[in-house]
PDB file of C-alpha atoms in Angstrom:
ATOM      1  CA  UNK M1472     141.521 114.815 108.144  1.00  0.00           C
ATOM      2  CA  UNK M1473     138.772 114.705 110.855  1.00  0.00           C
ATOM      3  CA  UNK M1474     138.395 118.524 110.636  1.00  0.00           C
ATOM      4  CA  UNK M1475     137.400 117.991 107.107  1.00  0.00           C
ATOM      5  CA  UNK M1476     134.130 116.422 108.298  1.00  0.00           C
ATOM      6  CA  UNK M1477     132.895 119.757 109.563  1.00  0.00           C
ATOM      7  CA  UNK M1478     133.665 121.528 106.135  1.00  0.00           C
ATOM      8  CA  UNK M1479     130.698 123.080 104.557  1.00  0.00           C
ATOM      9  CA  UNK M1480     132.266 124.465 101.406  1.00  0.00           C
ATOM     10  CA  UNK M1481     130.328 124.023  98.301  1.00  0.00           C
ATOM     11  CA  UNK M1482     126.970 123.600 100.179  1.00  0.00           C
ATOM     12  CA  UNK M1483     124.004 125.911 100.408  1.00  0.00           C
ATOM     13  CA  UNK M1484     121.933 126.450 103.467  1.00  0.00           C
ATOM     14  CA  UNK M1485     118.551 128.087 103.853  1.00  0.00           C
ATOM     15  CA  UNK M1486     117.928 129.458 107.367  1.00  0.00           C
ATOM     16  CA  UNK M1487     114.430 130.468 108.012  1.00  0.00           C
ATOM     17  CA  UNK M1488     113.733 133.426 110.396  1.00  0.00           C
ATOM     18  CA  UNK M1489     117.184 134.403 109.985  1.00  0.00           C
ATOM     19  CA  UNK M1490     116.992 138.274 110.161  1.00  0.00           C
ATOM     20  CA  UNK M1491     117.965 138.445 113.831  1.00  0.00           C
ATOM     21  CA  UNK M1492     118.600 136.354 116.912  1.00  0.00           C
ATOM     22  CA  UNK M1493     119.430 132.573 116.665  1.00  0.00           C
ATOM     23  CA  UNK M1494     118.652 132.494 113.094  1.00  0.00           C
ATOM     24  CA  UNK M1495     121.144 135.111 112.193  1.00  0.00           C
ATOM     25  CA  UNK M1496     123.816 133.652 114.446  1.00  0.00           C
ATOM     26  CA  UNK M1497     123.521 130.215 112.878  1.00  0.00           C
ATOM     27  CA  UNK M1498     123.590 131.554 109.388  1.00  0.00           C
ATOM     28  CA  UNK M1499     126.584 133.285 110.330  1.00  0.00           C
ATOM     29  CA  UNK M1500     128.223 130.397 111.756  1.00  0.00           C
ATOM     30  CA  UNK M1501     127.403 128.172 108.723  1.00  0.00           C
ATOM     31  CA  UNK M1502     128.942 130.884 106.572  1.00  0.00           C
ATOM     32  CA  UNK M1503     132.130 130.723 108.500  1.00  0.00           C
ATOM     33  CA  UNK M1504     132.295 127.012 107.901  1.00  0.00           C
ATOM     34  CA  UNK M1505     132.140 127.475 104.176  1.00  0.00           C
ATOM     35  CA  UNK M1506     128.316 127.332 103.495  1.00  0.00           C
ATOM     36  CA  UNK M1507     126.671 129.649 100.924  1.00  0.00           C
ATOM     37  CA  UNK M1508     123.844 131.169 102.976  1.00  0.00           C
ATOM     38  CA  UNK M1509     120.214 131.927 102.013  1.00  0.00           C
ATOM     39  CA  UNK M1510     118.443 134.200 104.509  1.00  0.00           C
ATOM     40  CA  UNK M1511     114.628 134.014 105.044  1.00  0.00           C
ATOM     41  CA  UNK M1512     112.014 136.073 106.501  1.00  0.00           C
ATOM     42  CA  UNK M1513     108.956 138.182 105.765  1.00  0.00           C
ATOM     43  CA  UNK M1514     110.598 141.521 106.179  1.00  0.00           C
ATOM     44  CA  UNK M1515     112.873 142.312 103.326  1.00  0.00           C
ATOM     45  CA  UNK M1516     114.451 145.380 104.831  1.00  0.00           C
ATOM     46  CA  UNK M1517     115.634 143.458 107.927  1.00  0.00           C
ATOM     47  CA  UNK M1518     116.731 140.565 105.701  1.00  0.00           C
ATOM     48  CA  UNK M1519     118.917 143.193 103.622  1.00  0.00           C
ATOM     49  CA  UNK M1520     120.604 144.447 106.620  1.00  0.00           C
ATOM     50  CA  UNK M1521     121.133 140.913 107.801  1.00  0.00           C
ATOM     51  CA  UNK M1522     122.695 140.036 104.452  1.00  0.00           C
ATOM     52  CA  UNK M1523     125.183 142.868 104.894  1.00  0.00           C
ATOM     53  CA  UNK M1524     126.660 140.987 107.862  1.00  0.00           C
ATOM     54  CA  UNK M1525     127.256 137.875 105.686  1.00  0.00           C
ATOM     55  CA  UNK M1526     129.198 138.088 102.470  1.00  0.00           C
ATOM     56  CA  UNK M1527     127.514 136.796  99.456  1.00  0.00           C
ATOM     57  CA  UNK M1528     124.349 135.743 101.353  1.00  0.00           C
ATOM     58  CA  UNK M1529     121.183 135.553  99.252  1.00  0.00           C
ATOM     59  CA  UNK M1530     117.897 136.742 100.400  1.00  0.00           C
ATOM     60  CA  UNK M1531     114.721 134.326  99.738  1.00  0.00           C
ATOM     61  CA  UNK M1532     111.521 136.225 101.295  1.00  0.00           C
ATOM     62  CA  UNK M1533     108.317 134.150 101.988  1.00  0.00           C
ATOM     63  CA  UNK M1534     105.949 133.632 104.696  1.00  0.00           C
ATOM     64  CA  UNK M1535     106.717 130.066 106.365  1.00  0.00           C
ATOM     65  CA  UNK M1536     103.078 129.630 107.233  1.00  0.00           C
ATOM     66  CA  UNK M1537     101.770 129.789 103.667  1.00  0.00           C
ATOM     67  CA  UNK M1538     102.348 126.461 102.113  1.00  0.00           C
ATOM     68  CA  UNK M1539     101.865 127.265  98.602  1.00  0.00           C
ATOM     69  CA  UNK M1540     104.077 130.385  98.783  1.00  0.00           C
ATOM     70  CA  UNK M1541     106.728 128.050 100.492  1.00  0.00           C
ATOM     71  CA  UNK M1542     106.631 125.372  97.762  1.00  0.00           C
ATOM     72  CA  UNK M1543     106.708 128.277  94.897  1.00  0.00           C
ATOM     73  CA  UNK M1544     109.658 130.077  96.473  1.00  0.00           C
ATOM     74  CA  UNK M1545     111.721 126.755  97.131  1.00  0.00           C
ATOM     75  CA  UNK M1546     110.962 125.310  93.616  1.00  0.00           C
ATOM     76  CA  UNK M1547     111.814 128.684  91.945  1.00  0.00           C
ATOM     77  CA  UNK M1548     115.100 129.072  93.811  1.00  0.00           C
ATOM     78  CA  UNK M1549     115.990 125.410  93.020  1.00  0.00           C
ATOM     79  CA  UNK M1550     115.358 126.243  89.176  1.00  0.00           C
ATOM     80  CA  UNK M1551     116.905 129.251  88.951  1.00  0.00           C
ATOM     81  CA  UNK M1552     119.733 129.390  91.430  1.00  0.00           C
ATOM     82  CA  UNK M1553     120.493 125.781  92.434  1.00  0.00           C
ATOM     83  CA  UNK M1554     120.168 123.240  95.158  1.00  0.00           C
ATOM     84  CA  UNK M1555     119.464 123.719  98.871  1.00  0.00           C
ATOM     85  CA  UNK M1556     121.543 121.217 100.515  1.00  0.00           C
ATOM     86  CA  UNK M1557     120.969 122.328 104.349  1.00  0.00           C
ATOM     87  CA  UNK M1558     117.720 123.530 105.813  1.00  0.00           C
ATOM     88  CA  UNK M1559     117.589 125.041 109.139  1.00  0.00           C
ATOM     89  CA  UNK M1560     113.903 125.406 110.405  1.00  0.00           C
ATOM     90  CA  UNK M1561     114.503 128.191 112.735  1.00  0.00           C
ATOM     91  CA  UNK M1562     111.342 130.497 112.204  1.00  0.00           C
ATOM     92  CA  UNK M1563     109.328 130.556 115.431  1.00  0.00           C
ATOM     93  CA  UNK M1564     107.299 132.905 117.848  1.00  0.00           C
ATOM     94  CA  UNK M1565     106.323 132.997 121.470  1.00  0.00           C
ATOM     95  CA  UNK M1566     103.132 134.231 123.326  1.00  0.00           C
ATOM     96  CA  UNK M1567     102.917 134.383 127.177  1.00  0.00           C
ATOM     97  CA  UNK M1568      99.347 134.229 128.972  1.00  0.00           C
ATOM     98  CA  UNK M1569      97.704 131.982 131.506  1.00  0.00           C
ATOM     99  CA  UNK M1570      96.493 129.040 129.949  1.00  0.00           C
ATOM    100  CA  UNK M1571      92.924 129.697 131.132  1.00  0.00           C
ATOM    101  CA  UNK M1572      92.922 133.215 129.470  1.00  0.00           C
ATOM    102  CA  UNK M1573      95.246 132.072 126.369  1.00  0.00           C
ATOM    103  CA  UNK M1574      93.707 133.951 123.227  1.00  0.00           C
ATOM    104  CA  UNK M1575      92.447 131.484 120.591  1.00  0.00           C
ATOM    105  CA  UNK M1576      94.097 133.783 117.687  1.00  0.00           C
ATOM    106  CA  UNK M1577      97.519 133.458 119.574  1.00  0.00           C
ATOM    107  CA  UNK M1578      97.196 129.722 119.890  1.00  0.00           C
ATOM    108  CA  UNK M1579      96.438 129.223 116.047  1.00  0.00           C
ATOM    109  CA  UNK M1580      99.555 131.550 115.440  1.00  0.00           C
ATOM    110  CA  UNK M1581     101.859 129.512 117.517  1.00  0.00           C
ATOM    111  CA  UNK M1582     100.609 126.173 115.579  1.00  0.00           C
ATOM    112  CA  UNK M1583     101.218 127.769 112.284  1.00  0.00           C
ATOM    113  CA  UNK M1584     104.548 129.511 113.088  1.00  0.00           C
ATOM    114  CA  UNK M1585     106.271 126.889 115.115  1.00  0.00           C
ATOM    115  CA  UNK M1586     104.574 123.618 113.709  1.00  0.00           C
ATOM    116  CA  UNK M1587     103.313 124.192 110.203  1.00  0.00           C
ATOM    117  CA  UNK M1588     106.276 126.081 109.245  1.00  0.00           C
ATOM    118  CA  UNK M1589     108.426 123.173 109.906  1.00  0.00           C
ATOM    119  CA  UNK M1590     106.348 120.851 107.840  1.00  0.00           C
ATOM    120  CA  UNK M1591     105.913 123.527 104.866  1.00  0.00           C
ATOM    121  CA  UNK M1592     109.431 124.186 104.457  1.00  0.00           C
ATOM    122  CA  UNK M1593     110.776 120.690 105.386  1.00  0.00           C
ATOM    123  CA  UNK M1594     108.493 119.320 102.736  1.00  0.00           C
ATOM    124  CA  UNK M1595     109.401 121.618 100.066  1.00  0.00           C
ATOM    125  CA  UNK M1596     113.168 121.032 100.430  1.00  0.00           C
ATOM    126  CA  UNK M1597     112.961 117.454 100.900  1.00  0.00           C
ATOM    127  CA  UNK M1598     111.418 116.876  97.744  1.00  0.00           C
ATOM    128  CA  UNK M1599     114.360 118.066  96.191  1.00  0.00           C
ATOM    129  CA  UNK M1600     116.722 116.742  98.382  1.00  0.00           C
ATOM    130  CA  UNK M1601     115.227 113.142  97.837  1.00  0.00           C
ATOM    131  CA  UNK M1602     115.902 113.282  94.124  1.00  0.00           C
ATOM    132  CA  UNK M1603     119.337 114.096  94.847  1.00  0.00           C
ATOM    133  CA  UNK M1604     119.690 111.292  97.642  1.00  0.00           C
ATOM    134  CA  UNK M1605     120.988 113.650 100.198  1.00  0.00           C
ATOM    135  CA  UNK M1606     120.384 116.570 102.224  1.00  0.00           C
ATOM    136  CA  UNK M1607     120.368 118.026 105.868  1.00  0.00           C
ATOM    137  CA  UNK M1608     117.456 119.319 107.897  1.00  0.00           C
ATOM    138  CA  UNK M1609     117.817 120.931 111.347  1.00  0.00           C
ATOM    139  CA  UNK M1610     114.772 121.889 113.254  1.00  0.00           C
ATOM    140  CA  UNK M1611     115.082 124.284 116.047  1.00  0.00           C
ATOM    141  CA  UNK M1612     113.055 122.839 118.969  1.00  0.00           C
ATOM    142  CA  UNK M1613     113.608 123.893 122.713  1.00  0.00           C
ATOM    143  CA  UNK M1614     113.958 122.845 126.281  1.00  0.00           C
ATOM    144  CA  UNK M1615     110.322 123.219 126.192  1.00  0.00           C
ATOM    145  CA  UNK M1616     110.251 120.028 123.807  1.00  0.00           C
ATOM    146  CA  UNK M1617     110.628 118.408 127.160  1.00  0.00           C
ATOM    147  CA  UNK M1618     109.841 120.646 130.005  1.00  0.00           C
ATOM    148  CA  UNK M1619     106.951 123.169 130.661  1.00  0.00           C
ATOM    149  CA  UNK M1620     106.725 126.486 132.586  1.00  0.00           C
ATOM    150  CA  UNK M1621     103.612 128.567 133.594  1.00  0.00           C
ATOM    151  CA  UNK M1622     102.112 130.845 131.037  1.00  0.00           C
ATOM    152  CA  UNK M1623     103.675 129.135 127.932  1.00  0.00           C
ATOM    153  CA  UNK M1624     101.532 125.782 127.576  1.00  0.00           C
ATOM    154  CA  UNK M1625     100.782 126.285 123.877  1.00  0.00           C
ATOM    155  CA  UNK M1626     104.106 127.088 123.041  1.00  0.00           C
ATOM    156  CA  UNK M1627     105.378 123.872 125.085  1.00  0.00           C
ATOM    157  CA  UNK M1628     102.909 121.827 123.008  1.00  0.00           C
ATOM    158  CA  UNK M1629     104.435 123.222 119.617  1.00  0.00           C
ATOM    159  CA  UNK M1630     107.896 122.591 120.530  1.00  0.00           C
ATOM    160  CA  UNK M1631     106.900 119.047 121.555  1.00  0.00           C
ATOM    161  CA  UNK M1632     105.489 118.660 118.155  1.00  0.00           C
ATOM    162  CA  UNK M1633     108.769 119.723 116.744  1.00  0.00           C
ATOM    163  CA  UNK M1634     110.708 117.137 118.411  1.00  0.00           C
ATOM    164  CA  UNK M1635     108.227 114.427 117.324  1.00  0.00           C
ATOM    165  CA  UNK M1636     108.106 115.752 113.834  1.00  0.00           C
ATOM    166  CA  UNK M1637     111.787 115.526 113.597  1.00  0.00           C
ATOM    167  CA  UNK M1638     111.711 111.946 114.348  1.00  0.00           C
ATOM    168  CA  UNK M1639     108.929 111.455 111.962  1.00  0.00           C
ATOM    169  CA  UNK M1640     110.790 113.313 108.998  1.00  0.00           C
ATOM    170  CA  UNK M1641     113.818 111.227 109.808  1.00  0.00           C
ATOM    171  CA  UNK M1642     111.869 107.810 109.656  1.00  0.00           C
ATOM    172  CA  UNK M1643     110.258 108.747 106.308  1.00  0.00           C
ATOM    173  CA  UNK M1644     113.456 110.266 104.612  1.00  0.00           C
ATOM    174  CA  UNK M1645     116.583 108.625 106.124  1.00  0.00           C
ATOM    175  CA  UNK M1646     116.241 105.828 103.335  1.00  0.00           C
ATOM    176  CA  UNK M1647     116.732 108.588 100.796  1.00  0.00           C
ATOM    177  CA  UNK M1648     119.844 109.718 102.328  1.00  0.00           C
ATOM    178  CA  UNK M1649     118.568 112.631 104.382  1.00  0.00           C
ATOM    179  CA  UNK M1650     119.575 113.234 107.954  1.00  0.00           C
ATOM    180  CA  UNK M1651     116.894 115.260 109.884  1.00  0.00           C
ATOM    181  CA  UNK M1652     117.682 116.353 113.532  1.00  0.00           C
ATOM    182  CA  UNK M1653     116.918 119.023 115.949  1.00  0.00           C
ATOM    183  CA  UNK M1654     118.746 121.526 118.055  1.00  0.00           C
ATOM    184  CA  UNK M1655     116.719 122.295 121.400  1.00  0.00           C
ATOM    185  CA  UNK M1656     118.229 125.569 122.968  1.00  0.00           C
ATOM    186  CA  UNK M1657     117.857 126.372 126.383  1.00  0.00           C
ATOM    187  CA  UNK M1658     117.378 130.014 127.530  1.00  0.00           C
ATOM    188  CA  UNK M1659     119.350 132.309 125.406  1.00  0.00           C
ATOM    189  CA  UNK M1660     119.689 135.879 125.274  1.00  0.00           C
ATOM    190  CA  UNK M1661     117.521 136.656 122.000  1.00  0.00           C
ATOM    191  CA  UNK M1662     114.916 139.145 121.160  1.00  0.00           C
ATOM    192  CA  UNK M1663     112.384 136.449 121.771  1.00  0.00           C
ATOM    193  CA  UNK M1664     113.385 136.296 125.247  1.00  0.00           C
ATOM    194  CA  UNK M1665     114.003 140.182 125.751  1.00  0.00           C
ATOM    195  CA  UNK M1666     111.278 140.391 128.389  1.00  0.00           C
ATOM    196  CA  UNK M1667     112.783 137.551 130.558  1.00  0.00           C
ATOM    197  CA  UNK M1668     116.289 139.008 130.182  1.00  0.00           C
ATOM    198  CA  UNK M1669     115.124 142.113 131.363  1.00  0.00           C
ATOM    199  CA  UNK M1670     113.499 140.673 134.587  1.00  0.00           C
ATOM    200  CA  UNK M1671     115.876 140.530 137.494  1.00  0.00           C
ATOM    201  CA  UNK M1672     114.058 138.047 139.255  1.00  0.00           C
ATOM    202  CA  UNK M1673     113.649 135.508 136.142  1.00  0.00           C
ATOM    203  CA  UNK M1674     117.287 135.895 135.596  1.00  0.00           C
ATOM    204  CA  UNK M1675     118.083 135.151 139.178  1.00  0.00           C
ATOM    205  CA  UNK M1676     115.920 132.023 139.058  1.00  0.00           C
ATOM    206  CA  UNK M1677     117.481 130.789 135.750  1.00  0.00           C
ATOM    207  CA  UNK M1678     121.026 131.301 136.920  1.00  0.00           C
ATOM    208  CA  UNK M1679     120.250 129.055 139.967  1.00  0.00           C
ATOM    209  CA  UNK M1680     118.245 126.421 138.001  1.00  0.00           C
ATOM    210  CA  UNK M1681     120.753 126.066 135.116  1.00  0.00           C
ATOM    211  CA  UNK M1682     123.960 124.080 136.157  1.00  0.00           C
ATOM    212  CA  UNK M1683     126.064 126.426 133.912  1.00  0.00           C
ATOM    213  CA  UNK M1684     124.755 129.353 135.986  1.00  0.00           C
ATOM    214  CA  UNK M1685     123.849 131.671 133.301  1.00  0.00           C
ATOM    215  CA  UNK M1686     122.109 132.414 130.088  1.00  0.00           C
ATOM    216  CA  UNK M1687     123.227 131.043 126.861  1.00  0.00           C
ATOM    217  CA  UNK M1688     124.976 133.178 124.192  1.00  0.00           C
ATOM    218  CA  UNK M1689     123.662 132.561 120.607  1.00  0.00           C
ATOM    219  CA  UNK M1690     127.154 131.752 119.152  1.00  0.00           C
ATOM    220  CA  UNK M1691     127.046 128.727 121.504  1.00  0.00           C
ATOM    221  CA  UNK M1692     124.421 126.986 119.222  1.00  0.00           C
ATOM    222  CA  UNK M1693     126.818 127.239 116.131  1.00  0.00           C
ATOM    223  CA  UNK M1694     128.852 124.194 116.743  1.00  0.00           C
ATOM    224  CA  UNK M1695     126.032 122.035 117.356  1.00  0.00           C
ATOM    225  CA  UNK M1696     124.521 123.416 113.992  1.00  0.00           C
ATOM    226  CA  UNK M1697     127.690 122.882 112.035  1.00  0.00           C
ATOM    227  CA  UNK M1698     127.989 119.373 113.170  1.00  0.00           C
ATOM    228  CA  UNK M1699     124.330 118.469 112.409  1.00  0.00           C
ATOM    229  CA  UNK M1700     124.924 120.187 108.781  1.00  0.00           C
ATOM    230  CA  UNK M1701     127.978 118.531 108.076  1.00  0.00           C
ATOM    231  CA  UNK M1702     129.164 115.141 106.936  1.00  0.00           C
ATOM    232  CA  UNK M1703     130.275 114.490 110.549  1.00  0.00           C
ATOM    233  CA  UNK M1704     126.764 113.640 111.300  1.00  0.00           C
ATOM    234  CA  UNK M1705     126.221 111.137 108.569  1.00  0.00           C
ATOM    235  CA  UNK M1706     124.640 108.419 110.660  1.00  0.00           C
ATOM    236  CA  UNK M1707     122.859 110.933 113.224  1.00  0.00           C
ATOM    237  CA  UNK M1708     119.175 110.865 112.418  1.00  0.00           C
ATOM    238  CA  UNK M1709     116.043 111.862 114.348  1.00  0.00           C
ATOM    239  CA  UNK M1710     118.256 113.108 117.276  1.00  0.00           C
ATOM    240  CA  UNK M1711     117.058 116.209 119.385  1.00  0.00           C
ATOM    241  CA  UNK M1712     120.400 117.594 120.680  1.00  0.00           C
ATOM    242  CA  UNK M1713     120.009 119.913 123.895  1.00  0.00           C
ATOM    243  CA  UNK M1714     122.233 122.966 124.263  1.00  0.00           C
ATOM    244  CA  UNK M1715     121.055 124.266 127.464  1.00  0.00           C
ATOM    245  CA  UNK M1716     123.613 124.632 129.967  1.00  0.00           C
ATOM    246  CA  UNK M1717     122.521 121.358 131.634  1.00  0.00           C
ATOM    247  CA  UNK M1718     119.011 122.484 132.627  1.00  0.00           C
ATOM    248  CA  UNK M1719     117.190 119.520 131.360  1.00  0.00           C
ATOM    249  CA  UNK M1720     119.623 117.259 133.070  1.00  0.00           C
ATOM    250  CA  UNK M1721     119.154 118.363 136.386  1.00  0.00           C
ATOM    251  CA  UNK M1722     116.239 118.893 138.822  1.00  0.00           C
TER     252      UNK M1722
END
C-alpha cells in the first residue's frame, strides 16, 4: 500500500540539536512514524529531559563542531549499538547584528555551528551508509538559503552554504544509494526566534509578508521530514524543500 512508503519501522534516526525546538519536534515525529530515535546535543541534562518525551529514545552527546569527536562518537555508536539509517542535521545558531559591526567571533561560531557541523556529522554517518549502500541525510536549511534580511547576513551565508552542500553531498553520494536533501523552514515559533515572536511589530510584518498569514508551528515540518526520511523519496536527491507558508513564492 502507498502508506507503507512512509513507514520508518526498523530504521534508526540521529537528530542533531534535538533537545528542543525544531530538532525535538522532528525527532518526535520520526518516532511516531516508527523510527528509533537518537537524540544529540551538548547538554546531557537537556537531552535526558527530551528523551523522556520519546519512548526508547537514545542519547548520543557530542559537539557537532568538533570533527574528531563527531567521528569517534558515530563510529563507536555504529560498532556498539548498530546502524544510523537516517541523519537529520538540525543543529544551528543565530546571531543578529548590523553587518558593519558584526563580531568576528560570532561569525566564526556561525560558520562552525551551521556549516561545519553539516559536513562533520554528514561525513561521519555517510562513511557507514556508503558501505551499506543506503541511507538518508536531511539537512535543515532556511528561507535564508534564498532570501536575506537586515542584521543576519552571516547567517544567510551559512544557510546558503547548507543548500549547496546538500547538492554536493547528493552529487557525491547518490551513486552509493544515499538520498541527501534539505528542509528549508520559514518563520517558525521556536526558541531560536523567541525575540522575534515577542516583537509585535515583527510579527505583524511577518503575518502580512507570508501568504499563509501566520508563524509556522514546528509540527508542520514533520511531514516533510518523514517524506525525505522514508522510501517515498527514493528518487529525490539534492532537493531543498521549502516549508514556509509561501514566503519564498511571493513578493
